[in-house]
């Protein structure tokens, strides 16, 4: 096992081992650089992963204290993981690409009131080859020769109803889940426990893929249960060290450069909490934009009690998609669009969340027909608003003694209009097949897609990072996660995060080689 000394200043240090940090670590190690990855959570192995949602929720989820104002659940506003592999342990692995119009949101949608819509500083043409590389690396189904996953019953119901409603862009989705044995991992067994971590490793998670590959280079050290708390600068304003807590002891690692990939809330908290004379409002925050423009897609559901058995839990969660509503068609009464995918829920989750306000017969009549349920998830674009953001609580502290992050979020009127329309489209799909009952469910899932709080751009006054995720203020400090997104698009973000990370790694490699870093 490779280890680096705390005073080894050759180290490129990555904070977080999820989709962004795990991939960046591996990519830089493959390119010949010394990499240390700090991960706040523990390292599990296959023996720890069981097909049990409740048990795995406890083992994987980030449960340290967070607070919220506005719309989110005040106690659990954001759903992510604290474990090696990050939220690629919980994720359901849908891998759509952003569409060109979504990367040109300001140009396409115009000046949507009370938003900070911009065009991406990376063009669709620039990102296209990186999407290819990311899809190949993650083994995305339906791309580059990886077959689509087989259709489960939930998908068959969705497809039949969607076709009746005139939709046609439908398939079992592009999923980072093996449809055949690939990359020394088996094909998906269709067991339906994707959010429990995938006990067989068919689902791409950095725990099974990027991290062991990085370790095999001999140039990488993973430090689990190591929570980064401080980023130290030298007299020239460059990062020289990172301080972290591990089992209640504090350590300081010398570094050559740093990438923060803690998933939006933690990345923001780390930057905001590192204040100095040079950066009184938080590290790399001369623009005042760290923590602002926070975005999260809406994820609402429609459930149908179908005339026959569906057994919607017996397949990969999101392997089924209808893309026809993803386009920008302002005649629907809103800008941007949304995806319709399959989704199952356990009886417990349904009982807890589905019939909020429902009780007695209303609730039990649906649960009695659990086997007849079909379910869909509607995921839509969220425009950036300056007022949605993440701040630090002035007095409340978590178990590390760090200020508790406070997430403030309110839906934009565009989001409310899109959701209302999306529910009606979802309802129509199941009604077209003679559903006995259709239930529209609210936005009860805590934010799984988090974006926007350190947006990239070319103007240091209007963005935090360059188009390569290098902070404008501190040349050897990078941000590598969804914080970079200037707008959210109408689809799951992780493929785009990985594509940007691969592009960032090439940029960092060039800078390390020329000595610019
Ligand atoms: C239930 C669920 C389903 C999802 N399904 C999909 C999907 O189908 N498709 C999709 O595109 N996306 C999906 N997502 C979102 C996806 O998981 C995230 O977009 C992705 O994992 C983000 O990658 P990341 O590297 O930024 O963060 P993460 O993967 O969350 O990794 C961040 C890591 O950093 C660590 N960390 C944080 N702060 C520190 C610190 N200070 N020091 C050390 N370590 C730290 C954390 O412990 C964590 O392990 C889903 C999410 C959830 C919760
Ligand atoms: S359905 Fe496939 S991806 Fe999901 S947990 Fe089972 S084997 Fe893994």
JSON list of C-alpha atoms and ligand atoms in Angstrom, two decimals, residues 177 187-194 198-200 202-203 315-316, ligand 2:
[
{"chain": "A", "resi": 177, "resn": "UNK", "atom": "CA", "xyz": [-24.87, -0.41, -14.91]},
{"chain": "A", "resi": 187, "resn": "UNK", "atom": "CA", "xyz": [-23.89, -7.95, -15.42]},
{"chain": "A", "resi": 188, "resn": "UNK", "atom": "CA", "xyz": [-26.85, -6.55, -13.50]},
{"chain": "A", "resi": 189, "resn": "UNK", "atom": "CA", "xyz": [-28.99, -9.20, -11.79]},
{"chain": "A", "resi": 190, "resn": "UNK", "atom": "CA", "xyz": [-32.14, -6.99, -11.83]},
{"chain": "A", "resi": 191, "resn": "UNK", "atom": "CA", "xyz": [-32.46, -7.36, -8.07]},
{"chain": "A", "resi": 192, "resn": "UNK", "atom": "CA", "xyz": [-33.66, -3.81, -7.55]},
{"chain": "A", "resi": 193, "resn": "UNK", "atom": "CA", "xyz": [-31.42, -2.77, -4.66]},
{"chain": "A", "resi": 194, "resn": "UNK", "atom": "CA", "xyz": [-29.49, -0.13, -6.56]},
{"chain": "A", "resi": 198, "resn": "UNK", "atom": "CA", "xyz": [-25.29, -2.93, -5.39]},
{"chain": "A", "resi": 199, "resn": "UNK", "atom": "CA", "xyz": [-23.95, -6.01, -3.63]},
{"chain": "A", "resi": 200, "resn": "UNK", "atom": "CA", "xyz": [-22.61, -7.52, -6.87]},
{"chain": "A", "resi": 202, "resn": "UNK", "atom": "CA", "xyz": [-22.79, -4.25, -11.51]},
{"chain": "A", "resi": 203, "resn": "UNK", "atom": "CA", "xyz": [-23.41, -0.56, -10.89]},
{"chain": "A", "resi": 315, "resn": "UNK", "atom": "CA", "xyz": [-35.63, -4.23, -11.85]},
{"chain": "A", "resi": 316, "resn": "UNK", "atom": "CA", "xyz": [-33.00, -1.54, -11.81]},
{"chain": "B", "resi": 2, "resn": "LIG", "atom": "S1", "xyz": [-30.61, -4.10, -10.04]},
{"chain": "B", "resi": 2, "resn": "LIG", "atom": "FE1", "xyz": [-28.57, -4.34, -10.96]},
{"chain": "B", "resi": 2, "resn": "LIG", "atom": "S2", "xyz": [-27.52, -2.43, -10.46]},
{"chain": "B", "resi": 2, "resn": "LIG", "atom": "FE2", "xyz": [-29.31, -2.51, -9.14]},
{"chain": "B", "resi": 2, "resn": "LIG", "atom": "S3", "xyz": [-28.55, -3.51, -7.25]},
{"chain": "B", "resi": 2, "resn": "LIG", "atom": "FE3", "xyz": [-29.30, -5.16, -8.56]},
{"chain": "B", "resi": 2, "resn": "LIG", "atom": "S4", "xyz": [-27.52, -5.89, -9.71]},
{"chain": "B", "resi": 2, "resn": "LIG", "atom": "FE4", "xyz": [-27.00, -3.88, -8.85]}
]
